[in-house]
Coordinates of N, CA, C and O in Angstrom, one line a residue:
M127 N -9.8 -18.4 -37.2 CA -8.4 -18.3 -36.7 C -7.5 -18.7 -37.8 O -7.6 -19.7 -38.4
M128 N -6.4 -17.9 -38.0 CA -5.4 -18.2 -39.0 C -4.3 -19.1 -38.5 O -4.0 -19.0 -37.3
R129 N -3.8 -19.9 -39.3 CA -2.7 -20.7 -38.9 C -1.4 -19.8 -39.0 O -1.4 -18.9 -39.7
F130 N -0.4 -20.2 -38.2 CA 0.8 -19.4 -38.2 C 1.5 -19.7 -39.5 O 1.6 -20.8 -40.0
D131 N 1.9 -18.6 -40.1 CA 2.6 -18.7 -41.4 C 4.1 -18.3 -41.3 O 4.4 -17.1 -41.2
P132 N 5.0 -19.3 -41.1 CA 6.4 -19.0 -40.9 C 7.0 -18.3 -42.1 O 8.1 -17.6 -42.0
F133 N 6.4 -18.3 -43.3 CA 7.0 -17.7 -44.5 C 6.7 -16.3 -44.6 O 7.3 -15.6 -45.4
R134 N 5.8 -15.8 -43.8 CA 5.4 -14.3 -43.8 C 6.6 -13.5 -43.5 O 6.9 -12.5 -44.2
E135 N 7.4 -13.8 -42.4 CA 8.5 -13.0 -42.1 C 9.6 -13.1 -43.1 O 10.3 -12.1 -43.4
I136 N 9.8 -14.3 -43.7 CA 10.8 -14.4 -44.8 C 10.3 -13.6 -46.0 O 11.2 -12.9 -46.6
E137 N 9.0 -13.6 -46.3 CA 8.5 -12.8 -47.4 C 8.8 -11.3 -47.2 O 9.2 -10.6 -48.1
E138 N 8.5 -10.8 -46.0 CA 8.8 -9.4 -45.7 C 10.3 -9.1 -45.8 O 10.6 -8.0 -46.3
L139 N 11.1 -10.0 -45.3 CA 12.6 -9.7 -45.4 C 13.0 -9.7 -46.9 O 13.8 -8.9 -47.3
T140 N 12.4 -10.6 -47.7 CA 12.7 -10.6 -49.1 C 12.3 -9.3 -49.8 O 13.1 -8.8 -50.6
Q141 N 11.2 -8.8 -49.4 CA 10.7 -7.5 -50.0 C 11.7 -6.4 -49.6 O 12.0 -5.6 -50.5
R142 N 12.1 -6.4 -48.4 CA 13.1 -5.3 -48.0 C 14.4 -5.5 -48.7 O 15.0 -4.5 -49.1
M143 N 14.9 -6.7 -48.9 CA 16.1 -6.9 -49.7 C 15.9 -6.5 -51.1 O 16.8 -5.9 -51.7
D144 N 14.8 -6.8 -51.7 CA 14.5 -6.4 -53.1 C 14.6 -4.9 -53.2 O 15.2 -4.3 -54.2
R145 N 14.0 -4.1 -52.3 CA 14.1 -2.7 -52.3 C 15.5 -2.2 -52.1 O 15.9 -1.2 -52.7
A146 N 16.2 -2.8 -51.1 CA 17.5 -2.3 -50.8 C 18.5 -2.6 -51.9 O 19.4 -1.8 -52.2
F147 N 18.4 -3.7 -52.6 CA 19.4 -4.1 -53.6 C 18.8 -4.2 -55.0 O 19.2 -5.1 -55.7
A148 N 17.9 -3.3 -55.3 CA 17.3 -3.3 -56.6 C 18.4 -3.0 -57.6 O 19.3 -2.2 -57.4
P149 N 18.4 -3.7 -58.8 CA 19.3 -3.4 -59.9 C 19.3 -1.9 -60.2 O 18.3 -1.2 -60.0
S150 N 20.5 -1.4 -60.7 CA 20.6 0.1 -60.9 C 19.5 0.6 -61.8 O 19.1 1.8 -61.6
G151 N 19.0 -0.1 -62.8 CA 17.9 0.4 -63.6 C 16.6 0.2 -63.0 O 15.6 0.5 -63.6
D152 N 16.5 -0.3 -61.7 CA 15.3 -0.6 -61.1 C 15.2 0.1 -59.7 O 14.7 -0.5 -58.8
Q153 N 15.7 1.3 -59.5 CA 15.8 1.9 -58.2 C 14.4 2.2 -57.6 O 14.3 2.3 -56.4
N154 N 13.4 2.3 -58.4 CA 12.1 2.6 -57.9 C 11.3 1.4 -57.6 O 10.1 1.5 -57.2
G155 N 11.8 0.2 -57.7 CA 11.1 -1.0 -57.4 C 10.2 -1.5 -58.5 O 9.5 -2.5 -58.3
Q156 N 10.2 -0.9 -59.6 CA 9.4 -1.3 -60.7 C 9.8 -2.8 -61.1 O 10.9 -3.1 -61.2
G157 N 8.8 -3.6 -61.2 CA 9.1 -5.0 -61.5 C 9.3 -5.9 -60.3 O 9.4 -7.1 -60.4
A158 N 9.5 -5.3 -59.1 CA 9.6 -6.0 -57.9 C 8.3 -6.6 -57.5 O 7.3 -6.3 -58.0
R159 N 8.4 -7.5 -56.5 CA 7.1 -8.1 -56.0 C 6.9 -7.6 -54.6 O 7.8 -7.3 -53.8
F160 N 5.6 -7.6 -54.2 CA 5.2 -7.2 -52.9 C 3.9 -7.9 -52.5 O 3.2 -8.3 -53.3
A161 N 3.7 -8.0 -51.2 CA 2.5 -8.6 -50.7 C 1.9 -7.8 -49.6 O 2.6 -7.6 -48.6
P162 N 0.8 -7.1 -49.9 CA 0.2 -6.3 -48.8 C -0.4 -7.1 -47.7 O -0.6 -8.3 -47.8
P163 N -0.6 -6.5 -46.6 CA -1.2 -7.2 -45.5 C -2.6 -7.6 -45.8 O -3.3 -7.0 -46.6
V164 N -3.1 -8.7 -45.2 CA -4.4 -9.2 -45.4 C -5.0 -9.5 -44.1 O -4.4 -10.0 -43.2
D165 N -6.3 -9.3 -44.0 CA -7.1 -9.7 -42.8 C -8.1 -10.8 -43.3 O -8.7 -10.7 -44.4
V166 N -8.2 -11.9 -42.6 CA -9.1 -13.0 -42.9 C -10.0 -13.2 -41.8 O -9.6 -13.4 -40.6
H167 N -11.3 -13.0 -42.0 CA -12.3 -13.2 -41.0 C -13.3 -14.4 -41.5 O -13.5 -14.6 -42.7
E168 N -13.8 -15.1 -40.5 CA -14.7 -16.1 -40.8 C -16.0 -16.0 -39.9 O -15.9 -15.6 -38.7
D169 N -17.1 -16.2 -40.5 CA -18.4 -16.2 -39.7 C -19.3 -17.4 -40.3 O -18.8 -18.2 -41.0
A170 N -20.5 -17.4 -39.8 CA -21.4 -18.5 -40.2 C -21.6 -18.5 -41.7 O -22.0 -19.6 -42.3
H171 N -21.4 -17.4 -42.4 CA -21.7 -17.3 -43.9 C -20.5 -17.7 -44.7 O -20.7 -18.1 -45.8
G172 N -19.3 -17.5 -44.2 CA -18.1 -17.9 -44.9 C -16.9 -17.1 -44.5 O -16.8 -16.6 -43.4
L173 N -16.0 -16.9 -45.5 CA -14.7 -16.2 -45.3 C -14.8 -14.8 -45.9 O -15.5 -14.6 -46.9
E174 N -14.1 -13.9 -45.3 CA -13.9 -12.6 -45.9 C -12.5 -12.2 -45.8 O -11.9 -12.2 -44.7
L175 N -11.8 -12.0 -47.0 CA -10.4 -11.6 -47.0 C -10.4 -10.2 -47.5 O -11.0 -9.8 -48.4
T176 N -9.6 -9.4 -46.8 CA -9.5 -7.9 -47.1 C -8.0 -7.6 -47.3 O -7.2 -7.8 -46.4
L177 N -7.7 -7.1 -48.5 CA -6.3 -6.8 -48.8 C -6.2 -5.3 -49.1 O -7.1 -4.7 -49.8
D178 N -5.2 -4.6 -48.6 CA -4.9 -3.2 -48.9 C -4.1 -3.1 -50.2 O -3.0 -3.7 -50.3
L179 N -4.7 -2.4 -51.2 CA -4.0 -2.3 -52.5 C -4.1 -0.8 -52.9 O -4.6 -0.5 -54.0
P180 N -3.5 0.1 -52.1 CA -3.5 1.5 -52.5 C -2.7 1.7 -53.8 O -1.7 1.2 -54.0
G181 N -3.3 2.6 -54.6 CA -2.6 2.9 -55.9 C -2.8 1.9 -57.0 O -2.2 2.1 -58.0
V182 N -3.5 0.9 -56.7 CA -3.7 -0.2 -57.7 C -5.0 0.1 -58.5 O -6.0 0.4 -57.9
S183 N -5.0 0.0 -59.8 CA -6.1 0.2 -60.6 C -7.0 -1.1 -60.6 O -6.5 -2.2 -60.7
P184 N -8.3 -0.9 -60.4 CA -9.2 -2.1 -60.4 C -9.0 -3.0 -61.6 O -9.2 -4.2 -61.6
D185 N -8.7 -2.4 -62.8 CA -8.5 -3.1 -64.0 C -7.3 -4.1 -64.0 O -7.2 -5.0 -64.7
S186 N -6.3 -3.8 -63.1 CA -5.1 -4.6 -63.0 C -5.3 -5.8 -62.1 O -4.3 -6.6 -61.9
I187 N -6.4 -5.9 -61.4 CA -6.6 -7.0 -60.4 C -7.2 -8.2 -61.1 O -8.1 -8.2 -61.8
Q188 N -6.5 -9.4 -60.8 CA -7.0 -10.7 -61.3 C -7.2 -11.6 -60.1 O -6.3 -11.8 -59.3
I189 N -8.3 -12.2 -60.1 CA -8.6 -13.2 -59.0 C -9.0 -14.5 -59.6 O -9.8 -14.5 -60.5
E190 N -8.3 -15.6 -59.2 CA -8.6 -16.9 -59.8 C -8.8 -17.9 -58.6 O -8.1 -17.8 -57.6
A191 N -9.8 -18.8 -58.8 CA -10.1 -19.8 -57.8 C -10.1 -21.1 -58.5 O -10.8 -21.3 -59.5
E192 N -9.3 -22.0 -58.0 CA -9.1 -23.4 -58.6 C -8.6 -24.3 -57.5 O -7.6 -24.0 -56.8
S193 N -9.1 -25.5 -57.5 CA -8.6 -26.6 -56.6 C -8.3 -26.1 -55.2 O -7.2 -26.3 -54.7
Q194 N -9.3 -25.5 -54.5 CA -9.1 -25.1 -53.1 C -8.0 -24.0 -53.0 O -7.5 -23.9 -51.9
T195 N -7.7 -23.3 -54.0 CA -6.7 -22.3 -54.0 C -7.3 -21.0 -54.6 O -7.9 -21.0 -55.7
L196 N -7.1 -19.9 -53.9 CA -7.6 -18.6 -54.3 C -6.3 -17.7 -54.5 O -5.5 -17.6 -53.6
S197 N -6.2 -17.2 -55.8 CA -5.0 -16.4 -56.1 C -5.4 -15.0 -56.5 O -6.4 -14.8 -57.2
V198 N -4.7 -14.0 -56.0 CA -4.9 -12.6 -56.3 C -3.6 -12.1 -56.9 O -2.5 -12.3 -56.4
Q199 N -3.8 -11.4 -58.0 CA -2.6 -10.8 -58.7 C -3.0 -9.4 -59.1 O -4.1 -9.2 -59.6
A200 N -2.1 -8.4 -58.9 CA -2.4 -7.0 -59.3 C -1.0 -6.4 -59.6 O 0.0 -6.9 -59.3
E201 N -1.1 -5.2 -60.2 CA 0.1 -4.5 -60.5 C 0.0 -3.0 -60.1 O -1.1 -2.4 -60.3
R202 N 1.0 -2.5 -59.5 CA 1.0 -1.1 -59.1 C 2.2 -0.5 -59.8 O 3.4 -0.8 -59.6
R203 N 1.9 0.4 -60.8 CA 2.9 0.9 -61.7 C 3.5 2.2 -61.1 O 2.8 3.0 -60.5
Y204 N 4.8 2.4 -61.4 CA 5.5 3.6 -61.0 C 5.5 4.5 -62.3 O 5.9 4.1 -63.4
T205 N 5.1 5.7 -62.2 CA 5.1 6.6 -63.3 C 6.2 7.6 -63.2 O 6.2 8.4 -62.3
R206 N 7.1 7.6 -64.2 CA 8.2 8.6 -64.2 C 7.7 9.8 -65.0 O 7.1 9.7 -66.1
T207 N 8.1 10.9 -64.5 CA 7.7 12.2 -65.2 C 9.0 12.8 -65.7 O 9.9 13.0 -64.9
E208 N 9.1 13.2 -66.9 CA 10.3 13.9 -67.5 C 10.5 15.2 -66.8 O 9.6 15.9 -66.5
G209 N 11.8 15.4 -66.4 CA 12.2 16.6 -65.8 C 11.9 16.6 -64.3 O 12.0 17.7 -63.6
R210 N 11.6 15.5 -63.7 CA 11.2 15.4 -62.3 C 12.2 14.4 -61.7 O 12.4 13.3 -62.2
T211 N 12.8 14.8 -60.6 CA 13.8 14.0 -59.9 C 13.2 13.4 -58.7 O 12.6 14.1 -57.9
A212 N 13.3 12.1 -58.5 CA 12.8 11.4 -57.4 C 14.0 11.3 -56.3 O 15.0 10.8 -56.6
H213 N 13.7 11.9 -55.2 CA 14.7 11.9 -54.1 C 14.5 10.7 -53.2 O 15.5 10.3 -52.5
R214 N 13.3 10.2 -53.1 CA 13.1 9.1 -52.3 C 11.8 8.4 -52.8 O 10.8 9.0 -53.1
V215 N 11.9 7.1 -53.0 CA 10.8 6.3 -53.5 C 10.7 5.0 -52.6 O 11.5 4.1 -52.7
E216 N 9.9 5.1 -51.6 CA 9.8 4.0 -50.6 C 8.6 3.1 -50.8 O 8.5 2.0 -50.3
R217 N 7.5 3.7 -51.4 CA 6.3 2.9 -51.6 C 6.6 1.8 -52.6 O 7.3 2.0 -53.6
P218 N 6.1 0.6 -52.3 CA 6.4 -0.6 -53.3 C 5.6 -0.4 -54.6 O 4.4 -0.1 -54.6
Y219 N 6.3 -0.8 -55.7 CA 5.7 -0.8 -57.0 C 6.1 -2.1 -57.6 O 7.1 -2.7 -57.3
G220 N 5.2 -2.6 -58.5 CA 5.5 -3.9 -59.2 C 4.3 -4.8 -59.1 O 3.1 -4.4 -59.1
T221 N 4.6 -6.1 -59.1 CA 3.5 -7.1 -59.1 C 3.3 -7.7 -57.8 O 4.2 -8.0 -57.0
L222 N 2.0 -7.8 -57.5 CA 1.5 -8.5 -56.3 C 1.0 -9.8 -56.7 O 0.2 -9.9 -57.6
T223 N 1.4 -10.9 -56.0 CA 0.8 -12.2 -56.2 C 0.7 -12.8 -54.8 O 1.6 -13.0 -54.1
R224 N -0.6 -13.1 -54.5 CA -0.8 -13.7 -53.2 C -1.7 -14.9 -53.4 O -2.7 -14.8 -54.1
T225 N -1.4 -16.1 -52.8 CA -2.2 -17.3 -52.9 C -2.7 -17.7 -51.6 O -1.9 -17.8 -50.6
F226 N -3.9 -18.2 -51.5 CA -4.5 -18.6 -50.2 C -5.0 -20.1 -50.4 O -5.7 -20.4 -51.4
S227 N -4.7 -20.9 -49.5 CA -5.3 -22.3 -49.5 C -6.6 -22.2 -48.7 O -6.6 -21.8 -47.5
V228 N -7.7 -22.6 -49.3 CA -9.0 -22.5 -48.8 C -9.5 -23.9 -48.5 O -9.6 -24.7 -49.4
P229 N -10.0 -24.1 -47.2 CA -10.6 -25.5 -46.9 C -11.8 -25.8 -47.8 O -12.5 -24.9 -48.3
A230 N -12.0 -27.1 -47.9 CA -13.1 -27.6 -48.8 C -14.5 -27.2 -48.4 O -15.4 -27.3 -49.2
K231 N -14.6 -26.7 -47.1 CA -16.0 -26.4 -46.7 C -16.4 -25.0 -47.2 O -17.5 -24.6 -47.0
Y232 N -15.6 -24.4 -48.1 CA -16.0 -23.1 -48.7 C -16.1 -23.4 -50.2 O -15.4 -24.2 -50.8
D233 N -17.1 -22.6 -50.8 CA -17.4 -22.8 -52.2 C -16.7 -21.8 -53.1 O -17.1 -20.6 -53.2
L234 N -15.6 -22.2 -53.8 CA -14.9 -21.3 -54.6 C -15.6 -20.9 -55.9 O -15.1 -20.1 -56.7
T235 N -16.7 -21.6 -56.2 CA -17.4 -21.2 -57.4 C -18.3 -20.0 -57.2 O -18.9 -19.5 -58.2
K236 N -18.5 -19.5 -56.0 CA -19.3 -18.4 -55.7 C -18.6 -17.3 -55.0 O -19.1 -16.5 -54.2
V237 N -17.3 -17.1 -55.4 CA -16.5 -16.0 -54.8 C -17.0 -14.7 -55.3 O -17.3 -14.5 -56.5
E238 N -17.1 -13.7 -54.4 CA -17.4 -12.3 -54.8 C -16.3 -11.4 -54.4 O -15.7 -11.6 -53.4
A239 N -16.1 -10.3 -55.2 CA -15.0 -9.4 -54.8 C -15.5 -7.9 -55.1 O -16.2 -7.7 -56.1
D240 N -15.1 -7.1 -54.2 CA -15.4 -5.6 -54.3 C -14.1 -4.9 -54.0 O -13.3 -5.2 -53.2
F241 N -13.9 -3.8 -54.8 CA -12.8 -2.9 -54.6 C -13.3 -1.5 -54.4 O -14.0 -0.9 -55.2
D242 N -12.9 -0.9 -53.2 CA -13.3 0.4 -52.8 C -12.2 1.1 -52.1 O -11.7 0.7 -51.1
H243 N -11.8 2.3 -52.7 CA -10.8 3.2 -52.1 C -9.5 2.4 -51.8 O -9.0 2.6 -50.7
G244 N -9.1 1.5 -52.6 CA -7.8 0.9 -52.4 C -7.9 -0.4 -51.6 O -6.9 -1.0 -51.2
T245 N -9.1 -0.8 -51.2 CA -9.3 -2.0 -50.4 C -10.0 -3.0 -51.2 O -11.2 -2.8 -51.6
L246 N -9.4 -4.2 -51.3 CA -10.1 -5.3 -52.0 C -10.7 -6.3 -51.0 O -10.0 -6.7 -50.1
T247 N -12.0 -6.5 -51.1 CA -12.7 -7.4 -50.2 C -13.2 -8.6 -51.0 O -13.9 -8.4 -52.0
I248 N -12.8 -9.8 -50.6 CA -13.2 -11.0 -51.3 C -14.0 -11.9 -50.3 O -13.6 -12.1 -49.2
R249 N -15.2 -12.3 -50.7 CA -16.0 -13.1 -49.9 C -16.2 -14.5 -50.5 O -16.4 -14.6 -51.7
V250 N -15.9 -15.5 -49.7 CA -16.0 -16.9 -50.1 C -17.1 -17.6 -49.2 O -16.8 -17.8 -48.0
P251 N -18.3 -17.9 -49.8 CA -19.3 -18.5 -48.9 C -19.0 -19.9 -48.6 O -18.3 -20.6 -49.2
R252 N -19.7 -20.4 -47.5 CA -19.6 -21.8 -47.1 C -20.3 -22.6 -48.2 O -21.3 -22.2 -48.8
S253 N -19.8 -23.8 -48.4 CA -20.5 -24.7 -49.4 C -21.8 -25.2 -48.8 O -22.0 -25.2 -47.5
E254 N -22.7 -25.6 -49.6 CA -24.0 -26.1 -49.1 C -23.8 -27.3 -48.2 O -24.5 -27.4 -47.2
A255 N -22.9 -28.1 -48.5 CA -22.6 -29.3 -47.7 C -22.1 -28.9 -46.3 O -22.3 -29.7 -45.3
A256 N -21.5 -27.8 -46.1 CA -20.9 -27.4 -44.8 C -21.9 -26.5 -44.0 O -21.6 -26.1 -42.9
Q257 N -23.1 -26.2 -44.6 CA -24.0 -25.3 -43.9 C -24.6 -26.1 -42.7 O -24.8 -27.3 -42.7
K258 N -24.9 -25.3 -41.6 CA -25.6 -25.9 -40.5 C -27.0 -26.3 -40.9 O -27.7 -25.5 -41.6
R259 N -27.5 -27.4 -40.4 CA -28.9 -27.8 -40.7 C -29.4 -28.6 -39.5 O -28.7 -29.2 -38.7
S260 N -30.7 -28.6 -39.4 CA -31.3 -29.3 -38.3 C -31.6 -30.7 -38.7 O -32.2 -31.0 -39.7
I261 N -31.2 -31.6 -37.8 CA -31.5 -33.1 -38.0 C -32.5 -33.6 -36.9 O -32.2 -33.4 -35.8
S262 N -33.5 -34.2 -37.4 CA -34.5 -34.7 -36.5 C -34.1 -36.1 -36.0 O -33.6 -36.9 -36.8
V263 N -34.3 -36.3 -34.7 CA -34.0 -37.6 -34.1 C -35.3 -38.3 -33.7 O -36.1 -37.7 -33.0
R264 N -35.4 -39.5 -34.2 CA -36.7 -40.3 -33.9 C -36.4 -41.4 -32.9 O -35.3 -42.0 -33.0
N265 N -37.3 -41.6 -32.1 CA -37.2 -42.7 -31.1 C -38.4 -43.7 -31.4 O -39.5 -43.3 -31.1
A266 N -38.1 -44.8 -31.9 CA -39.1 -45.8 -32.2 C -40.3 -45.2 -33.1 O -41.4 -45.3 -32.8
G267 N -39.9 -44.4 -34.1 CA -40.8 -43.8 -35.0 C -41.4 -42.5 -34.5 O -42.1 -41.8 -35.2
Q268 N -41.2 -42.1 -33.3 CA -41.7 -40.8 -32.7 C -40.6 -39.8 -32.8 O -39.5 -40.0 -32.4
L269 N -41.0 -38.6 -33.2 CA -40.0 -37.5 -33.2 C -39.8 -37.0 -31.8 O -40.8 -36.6 -31.1
T270 N -38.6 -37.0 -31.3 CA -38.3 -36.6 -29.9 C -37.6 -35.3 -29.8 O -37.9 -34.5 -28.8
S271 N -36.7 -35.0 -30.7 CA -35.9 -33.8 -30.6 C -35.3 -33.4 -31.9 O -35.3 -34.2 -32.8
S272 N -34.8 -32.2 -32.0 CA -34.2 -31.7 -33.2 C -32.8 -31.2 -32.7 O -32.7 -30.5 -31.7
R273 N -31.8 -31.5 -33.5 CA -30.4 -31.1 -33.2 C -29.8 -30.4 -34.4 O -29.9 -30.9 -35.5
T274 N -29.1 -29.3 -34.2 CA -28.4 -28.7 -35.3 C -26.9 -29.1 -35.3 O -26.2 -29.1 -34.3
I275 N -26.5 -29.5 -36.5 CA -25.1 -30.0 -36.6 C -24.4 -29.2 -37.7 O -25.1 -28.6 -38.6
E276 N -23.1 -29.1 -37.7 CA -22.3 -28.5 -38.8 C -21.5 -29.5 -39.4 O -20.7 -30.2 -38.7
S277 N -21.6 -29.7 -40.7 CA -20.8 -30.7 -41.3 C -19.5 -30.0 -41.9 O -19.4 -28.8 -42.0
G278 N -18.6 -30.8 -42.4 CA -17.4 -30.3 -43.0 C -16.3 -30.2 -41.9 O -16.5 -30.4 -40.8
N279 N -15.1 -30.0 -42.4 CA -14.0 -30.0 -41.4 C -13.8 -28.6 -40.9 O -14.4 -27.7 -41.3
T280 N -12.8 -28.5 -40.0 CA -12.6 -27.2 -39.3 C -11.2 -26.6 -39.6 O -10.7 -26.0 -38.8
D281 N -10.7 -27.0 -40.8 CA -9.4 -26.4 -41.2 C -9.5 -24.9 -41.3 O -10.5 -24.3 -41.6
N282 N -8.4 -24.3 -41.1 CA -8.3 -22.8 -41.2 C -7.6 -22.5 -42.5 O -7.0 -23.3 -43.2
V283 N -7.8 -21.2 -42.9 CA -7.2 -20.8 -44.1 C -5.7 -20.5 -43.9 O -5.4 -19.9 -42.9
S284 N -4.9 -20.8 -44.8 CA -3.5 -20.5 -44.7 C -3.1 -19.6 -45.9 O -3.8 -19.7 -47.0
S285 N -2.1 -18.8 -45.8 CA -1.7 -17.9 -46.9 C -0.2 -18.0 -47.2 O 0.6 -18.3 -46.3
K286 N 0.1 -17.8 -48.4 CA 1.5 -17.7 -48.8 C 1.6 -16.8 -50.0 O 0.6 -16.7 -50.8
S287 N 2.7 -16.2 -50.2 CA 2.9 -15.5 -51.5 C 3.7 -16.4 -52.4 O 4.5 -17.2 -52.0
V288 N 3.4 -16.2 -53.7 CA 4.0 -17.0 -54.7 C 4.8 -16.1 -55.6 O 4.3 -15.0 -56.1
E289 N 6.1 -16.4 -55.8 CA 6.9 -15.6 -56.7 C 6.8 -16.1 -58.1 O 6.8 -17.2 -58.4
H290 N 6.6 -15.1 -59.0 CA 6.5 -15.4 -60.4 C 7.7 -14.8 -61.1 O 8.1 -13.7 -60.9
A291 N 8.2 -15.6 -62.1 CA 9.3 -15.1 -62.9 C 8.7 -14.3 -64.0 O 7.9 -14.8 -64.8
D292 N 9.0 -13.0 -64.1 CA 8.5 -12.1 -65.1 C 9.4 -12.1 -66.3 O 10.5 -12.1 -66.3

């Protein structure tokens, strides 16, 4: 379950304002920032984050993991063609930067990412210390039962976008 992110609505409003009031030399949104929607799912194996990045080249995607923070950055370029007039440009172009706070029960050293048809899927496995394991309970030296426990905390993933000065 995701925590409520009060900054998401502010982020969307900022993107709309960027598109509406782009400088005269920036009418197509080039250089603007945008944050695509993300789905975050959790299961016994770990987290799966899915971001929609249509029109983004896989070569422009950078993923960094450090200090319980996972960052995704990509660029979607607008291509101008000589002799062609744009009557409407509504799709966002520019830099995407999205940062996720990941609880310590996940292992950021084993992150995997796949990009397929404009969808980026990032998998973050649970750390070994947070894996479920069976603990034997002894009563006066005799094994009486086995119980499965899950270690680690139960914090949820939170998300925020980070603005970079270009």
